[in-house]
Amino acid sequence: MQQMDKQALIRDLAHGAHVWFAETGTVTGEDALAAAFELLSPEEALRCQRFRFKADRHLYLLSHAMLRRTLSTYATVDPAAWVFSRQQHGRPEIGSPDPGLPLRFNLTHTRGLVACVVTRSIDCGVDAERLAMRRHAMGIAERMFAREELQVLRGLSGRAFVEQFYACWTLREAYCKARGVGLANAGRHFHFERNDSTCWQIRFDAEYPAGSDWTLSVERVHGTHLLAVAVNANDTRIRMLEFDDWR
């Protein structure tokens, strides 16, 4: 880990959310990959090996090894000892060795990038996508996005369209993952928009109870990816941290 020592990280997490991310293209050494594989549970190892394509196995391996090492930064638990359970819609949570630990987390991976978000007892979600034009992007948006988001997209083209599309997409994914609901069942009773200070906000339809406040963030990572975070608390400080512990 870098940028802060372990005790400083633990203290800092009490006041916000930490997002750990790493490029995957440089993590190819046999020793690093073997050390990562040793951390996986038997179920994770089996699932990793079942992926047909090497690139998918690589992403799964690095994302899950990173999560385990990251969580062990905040608790005295060996990275290989974490056991995860899943709630109704598949959101992973800590099952053992201590399900009472005040840690919440979420994990994502996409071509070239892995990331996880960690908080103290606050629901959180993270999603990332590589910035590249997607086929039929407007058609996807028309099926998944709210009318307010579609109105903005229809006025954009080129790079601006791509960034706006992926900002709305990753925010929607991160928000749904934080709530523990599936994207397909999330509905379109909310939308995302920037306020005057360019901060992202979630807006709900008038007939829908908004519930708790949310802190949202969209970050460009290395100029190649967008990474979105949703934290179910108001005015949460989100700290971006680059992971490099591939021992």
Short mmCIF file of C-alpha atoms in Angstrom, two decimals:
data_model
loop_
_atom_site.label_atom_id
_atom_site.label_comp_id
_atom_site.label_asym_id
_atom_site.label_seq_id
_atom_site.Cartn_x
_atom_site.Cartn_y
_atom_site.Cartn_z
CA MET A 1 0.00 0.00 0.00
CA GLN A 2 1.14 3.55 -0.52
CA GLN A 3 0.48 7.19 0.36
CA MET A 4 -0.45 6.54 4.05
CA ASP A 5 0.64 4.00 6.63
CA LYS A 6 -1.81 1.44 7.97
CA GLN A 7 -2.86 3.28 11.13
CA ALA A 8 -3.35 6.52 9.23
CA LEU A 9 -5.54 4.71 6.69
CA ILE A 10 -7.69 3.22 9.46
CA ARG A 11 -8.15 6.62 11.09
CA ASP A 12 -8.91 8.27 7.77
CA LEU A 13 -11.55 5.69 6.82
CA ALA A 14 -13.66 6.83 9.79
CA HIS A 15 -14.24 10.11 7.93
CA GLY A 16 -14.97 8.92 4.42
CA ALA A 17 -14.62 6.23 1.76
CA HIS A 18 -11.47 4.79 0.22
CA VAL A 19 -11.37 3.71 -3.41
CA TRP A 20 -8.44 1.47 -4.32
CA PHE A 21 -7.69 0.96 -8.00
CA ALA A 22 -4.97 -0.64 -10.11
CA GLU A 23 -4.07 -1.03 -13.75
CA THR A 24 -3.87 -4.70 -14.64
CA GLY A 25 -1.75 -4.68 -17.77
CA THR A 26 1.53 -4.50 -15.86
CA VAL A 27 0.71 -7.30 -13.38
CA THR A 28 1.81 -10.31 -15.40
CA GLY A 29 4.76 -11.80 -13.51
CA GLU A 30 4.41 -15.45 -12.54
CA ASP A 31 5.36 -14.81 -8.91
CA ALA A 32 2.80 -12.02 -8.49
CA LEU A 33 0.03 -14.06 -10.11
CA ALA A 34 0.87 -17.14 -8.04
CA ALA A 35 0.84 -15.10 -4.83
CA ALA A 36 -2.54 -13.64 -5.79
CA PHE A 37 -3.98 -17.08 -6.55
CA GLU A 38 -2.90 -18.37 -3.14
CA LEU A 39 -5.22 -15.82 -1.49
CA LEU A 40 -8.40 -17.05 -3.18
CA SER A 41 -10.90 -19.27 -1.44
CA PRO A 42 -11.49 -22.70 -3.00
CA GLU A 43 -14.75 -21.40 -4.52
CA GLU A 44 -13.03 -18.33 -5.95
CA ALA A 45 -10.17 -20.40 -7.32
CA LEU A 46 -12.61 -22.74 -9.06
CA ARG A 47 -14.59 -19.87 -10.53
CA CYS A 48 -11.40 -18.18 -11.71
CA GLN A 49 -10.25 -21.33 -13.51
CA ARG A 50 -13.63 -21.76 -15.18
CA PHE A 51 -13.36 -18.55 -17.19
CA ARG A 52 -12.80 -19.47 -20.80
CA PHE A 53 -10.54 -16.55 -21.70
CA LYS A 54 -7.21 -15.74 -20.09
CA ALA A 55 -8.07 -12.02 -19.90
CA ASP A 56 -11.19 -12.78 -17.83
CA ARG A 57 -9.24 -15.08 -15.49
CA HIS A 58 -6.61 -12.35 -15.06
CA LEU A 59 -9.18 -9.69 -14.14
CA TYR A 60 -11.02 -11.96 -11.72
CA LEU A 61 -7.79 -13.04 -10.02
CA LEU A 62 -6.39 -9.55 -9.57
CA SER A 63 -9.64 -7.95 -8.43
CA HIS A 64 -10.31 -10.57 -5.74
CA ALA A 65 -6.70 -10.66 -4.53
CA MET A 66 -6.68 -6.86 -4.34
CA LEU A 67 -9.91 -6.85 -2.32
CA ARG A 68 -8.55 -9.35 0.18
CA ARG A 69 -5.30 -7.45 0.69
CA THR A 70 -7.15 -4.15 0.90
CA LEU A 71 -9.55 -5.35 3.60
CA SER A 72 -6.59 -6.66 5.61
CA THR A 73 -5.26 -3.12 5.68
CA TYR A 74 -8.15 -2.17 7.96
CA ALA A 75 -8.36 -5.29 10.14
CA THR A 76 -5.98 -7.82 11.67
CA VAL A 77 -7.07 -10.61 9.34
CA ASP A 78 -4.88 -12.58 6.96
CA PRO A 79 -5.92 -11.81 3.35
CA ALA A 80 -6.61 -15.48 2.64
CA ALA A 81 -8.85 -15.82 5.74
CA TRP A 82 -11.71 -13.59 4.58
CA VAL A 83 -14.96 -15.42 3.87
CA PHE A 84 -17.71 -13.57 2.04
CA SER A 85 -21.46 -14.09 2.04
CA ARG A 86 -23.99 -12.70 -0.41
CA GLN A 87 -27.23 -10.92 0.31
CA GLN A 88 -30.43 -11.42 -1.68
CA HIS A 89 -29.34 -9.70 -4.90
CA GLY A 90 -25.76 -10.90 -4.81
CA ARG A 91 -23.99 -8.06 -3.00
CA PRO A 92 -20.97 -9.54 -1.17
CA GLU A 93 -20.47 -8.85 2.52
CA ILE A 94 -18.09 -10.09 5.21
CA GLY A 95 -19.18 -13.48 6.50
CA SER A 96 -16.17 -14.41 8.63
CA PRO A 97 -13.84 -14.47 10.49
CA ASP A 98 -15.72 -11.57 12.11
CA PRO A 99 -19.07 -10.60 10.50
CA GLY A 100 -19.35 -7.80 13.05
CA LEU A 101 -16.44 -5.83 11.59
CA PRO A 102 -17.66 -2.33 10.67
CA LEU A 103 -16.47 -2.62 7.08
CA ARG A 104 -18.54 -2.42 3.91
CA PHE A 105 -17.08 -2.86 0.46
CA ASN A 106 -17.78 -3.29 -3.21
CA LEU A 107 -15.69 -4.53 -6.11
CA THR A 108 -15.50 -3.94 -9.85
CA HIS A 109 -13.29 -4.84 -12.78
CA THR A 110 -13.20 -4.00 -16.44
CA ARG A 111 -10.64 -4.38 -19.19
CA GLY A 112 -7.42 -2.84 -17.88
CA LEU A 113 -8.64 -1.81 -14.41
CA VAL A 114 -9.70 -3.28 -11.07
CA ALA A 115 -11.11 -1.26 -8.17
CA CYS A 116 -12.80 -1.61 -4.80
CA VAL A 117 -14.40 0.83 -2.39
CA VAL A 118 -14.29 0.43 1.41
CA THR A 119 -16.23 2.29 4.12
CA ARG A 120 -17.01 1.96 7.80
CA SER A 121 -20.57 0.63 8.01
CA ILE A 122 -21.87 2.70 5.06
CA ASP A 123 -23.46 1.08 2.00
CA CYS A 124 -21.26 1.73 -1.02
CA GLY A 125 -20.88 0.76 -4.66
CA VAL A 126 -18.25 1.16 -7.35
CA ASP A 127 -18.20 0.63 -11.10
CA ALA A 128 -15.66 1.30 -13.85
CA GLU A 129 -15.68 1.25 -17.64
CA ARG A 130 -13.05 1.80 -20.29
CA LEU A 131 -13.67 4.97 -22.29
CA ALA A 132 -14.42 3.66 -25.77
CA MET A 133 -17.34 4.18 -28.13
CA ARG A 134 -19.92 1.47 -27.52
CA ARG A 135 -22.01 0.04 -30.34
CA HIS A 136 -25.65 1.07 -30.13
CA ALA A 137 -24.89 3.24 -27.09
CA MET A 138 -27.95 5.44 -27.63
CA GLY A 139 -30.18 2.39 -27.89
CA ILE A 140 -28.79 1.09 -24.60
CA ALA A 141 -29.36 4.49 -23.01
CA GLU A 142 -32.97 4.58 -24.22
CA ARG A 143 -33.62 1.25 -22.49
CA MET A 144 -31.79 2.02 -19.25
CA PHE A 145 -31.55 5.79 -18.64
CA ALA A 146 -34.09 8.33 -17.42
CA ARG A 147 -35.57 10.92 -19.77
CA GLU A 148 -33.47 13.72 -18.24
CA GLU A 149 -30.27 11.83 -18.98
CA LEU A 150 -31.40 11.05 -22.53
CA GLN A 151 -32.11 14.72 -23.15
CA VAL A 152 -28.53 15.61 -22.24
CA LEU A 153 -27.05 12.78 -24.32
CA ARG A 154 -29.00 13.76 -27.44
CA GLY A 155 -27.25 17.13 -27.39
CA LEU A 156 -23.75 15.63 -27.37
CA SER A 157 -21.45 13.90 -29.83
CA GLY A 158 -17.96 12.47 -30.00
CA ARG A 159 -15.87 12.38 -26.83
CA ALA A 160 -18.42 14.40 -24.85
CA PHE A 161 -21.12 11.83 -25.66
CA VAL A 162 -18.87 8.92 -24.65
CA GLU A 163 -17.94 10.48 -21.31
CA GLN A 164 -21.53 11.44 -20.47
CA PHE A 165 -22.82 7.99 -21.44
CA TYR A 166 -20.28 6.20 -19.27
CA ALA A 167 -20.74 8.63 -16.38
CA CYS A 168 -24.47 7.85 -16.30
CA TRP A 169 -23.86 4.13 -16.81
CA THR A 170 -21.21 3.72 -14.09
CA LEU A 171 -23.12 5.90 -11.62
CA ARG A 172 -26.23 3.80 -12.15
CA GLU A 173 -24.24 0.61 -11.63
CA ALA A 174 -22.49 1.96 -8.51
CA TYR A 175 -25.77 3.21 -7.00
CA CYS A 176 -27.58 -0.09 -7.64
CA LYS A 177 -24.67 -2.09 -6.22
CA ALA A 178 -24.65 0.11 -3.11
CA ARG A 179 -28.37 -0.51 -2.64
CA GLY A 180 -27.99 -4.21 -3.34
CA VAL A 181 -30.46 -4.28 -6.22
CA GLY A 182 -30.05 -5.50 -9.77
CA LEU A 183 -29.57 -2.95 -12.52
CA ALA A 184 -32.36 -4.45 -14.59
CA ASN A 185 -34.81 -3.99 -11.71
CA ALA A 186 -33.69 -0.53 -10.65
CA GLY A 187 -36.31 1.35 -12.65
CA ARG A 188 -35.97 4.83 -14.11
CA HIS A 189 -37.45 6.87 -11.28
CA PHE A 190 -34.12 8.61 -10.69
CA HIS A 191 -31.47 10.31 -12.76
CA PHE A 192 -27.98 11.71 -12.35
CA GLU A 193 -26.96 15.28 -13.06
CA ARG A 194 -24.17 17.73 -12.31
CA ASN A 195 -24.87 20.73 -10.10
CA ASP A 196 -23.39 24.20 -10.59
CA SER A 197 -20.10 23.13 -9.02
CA THR A 198 -19.92 20.10 -11.41
CA CYS A 199 -20.52 17.66 -8.54
CA TRP A 200 -22.76 14.71 -9.40
CA GLN A 201 -26.14 14.37 -7.71
CA ILE A 202 -28.98 11.86 -7.83
CA ARG A 203 -32.50 13.20 -8.38
CA PHE A 204 -35.63 11.15 -7.74
CA ASP A 205 -39.06 11.54 -9.34
CA ALA A 206 -41.47 13.55 -7.22
CA GLU A 207 -43.65 10.53 -6.38
CA TYR A 208 -40.68 8.42 -5.28
CA PRO A 209 -39.34 8.72 -1.72
CA ALA A 210 -35.68 9.70 -2.01
CA GLY A 211 -34.55 8.18 1.28
CA SER A 212 -31.06 8.90 2.53
CA ASP A 213 -28.66 11.32 0.95
CA TRP A 214 -25.93 10.08 -1.37
CA THR A 215 -22.39 11.13 -2.14
CA LEU A 216 -21.45 10.46 -5.75
CA SER A 217 -18.16 10.74 -7.58
CA VAL A 218 -16.97 10.11 -11.12
CA GLU A 219 -13.21 10.05 -11.66
CA ARG A 220 -11.16 9.70 -14.83
CA VAL A 221 -8.40 7.14 -14.16
CA HIS A 222 -5.20 7.35 -16.21
CA GLY A 223 -7.17 9.00 -19.00
CA THR A 224 -8.51 5.61 -20.11
CA HIS A 225 -11.33 4.74 -17.70
CA LEU A 226 -14.22 6.31 -15.81
CA LEU A 227 -14.73 5.13 -12.25
CA ALA A 228 -17.94 5.94 -10.36
CA VAL A 229 -18.58 5.67 -6.63
CA ALA A 230 -21.86 5.87 -4.70
CA VAL A 231 -21.88 6.15 -0.90
CA ASN A 232 -25.13 6.16 1.07
CA ALA A 233 -24.28 9.18 3.23
CA ASN A 234 -24.20 12.90 2.67
CA ASP A 235 -20.97 14.85 2.07
CA THR A 236 -18.70 11.83 2.36
CA ARG A 237 -15.06 12.45 1.48
CA ILE A 238 -13.96 9.98 -1.19
CA ARG A 239 -10.23 9.30 -1.34
CA MET A 240 -8.66 7.68 -4.40
CA LEU A 241 -5.71 5.38 -3.66
CA GLU A 242 -3.60 3.44 -6.14
CA PHE A 243 -3.02 -0.18 -5.18
CA ASP A 244 0.44 -1.64 -5.79
CA ASP A 245 0.77 -4.55 -3.34
CA TRP A 246 1.33 -7.34 -5.86
CA ARG A 247 3.95 -9.20 -3.78
#
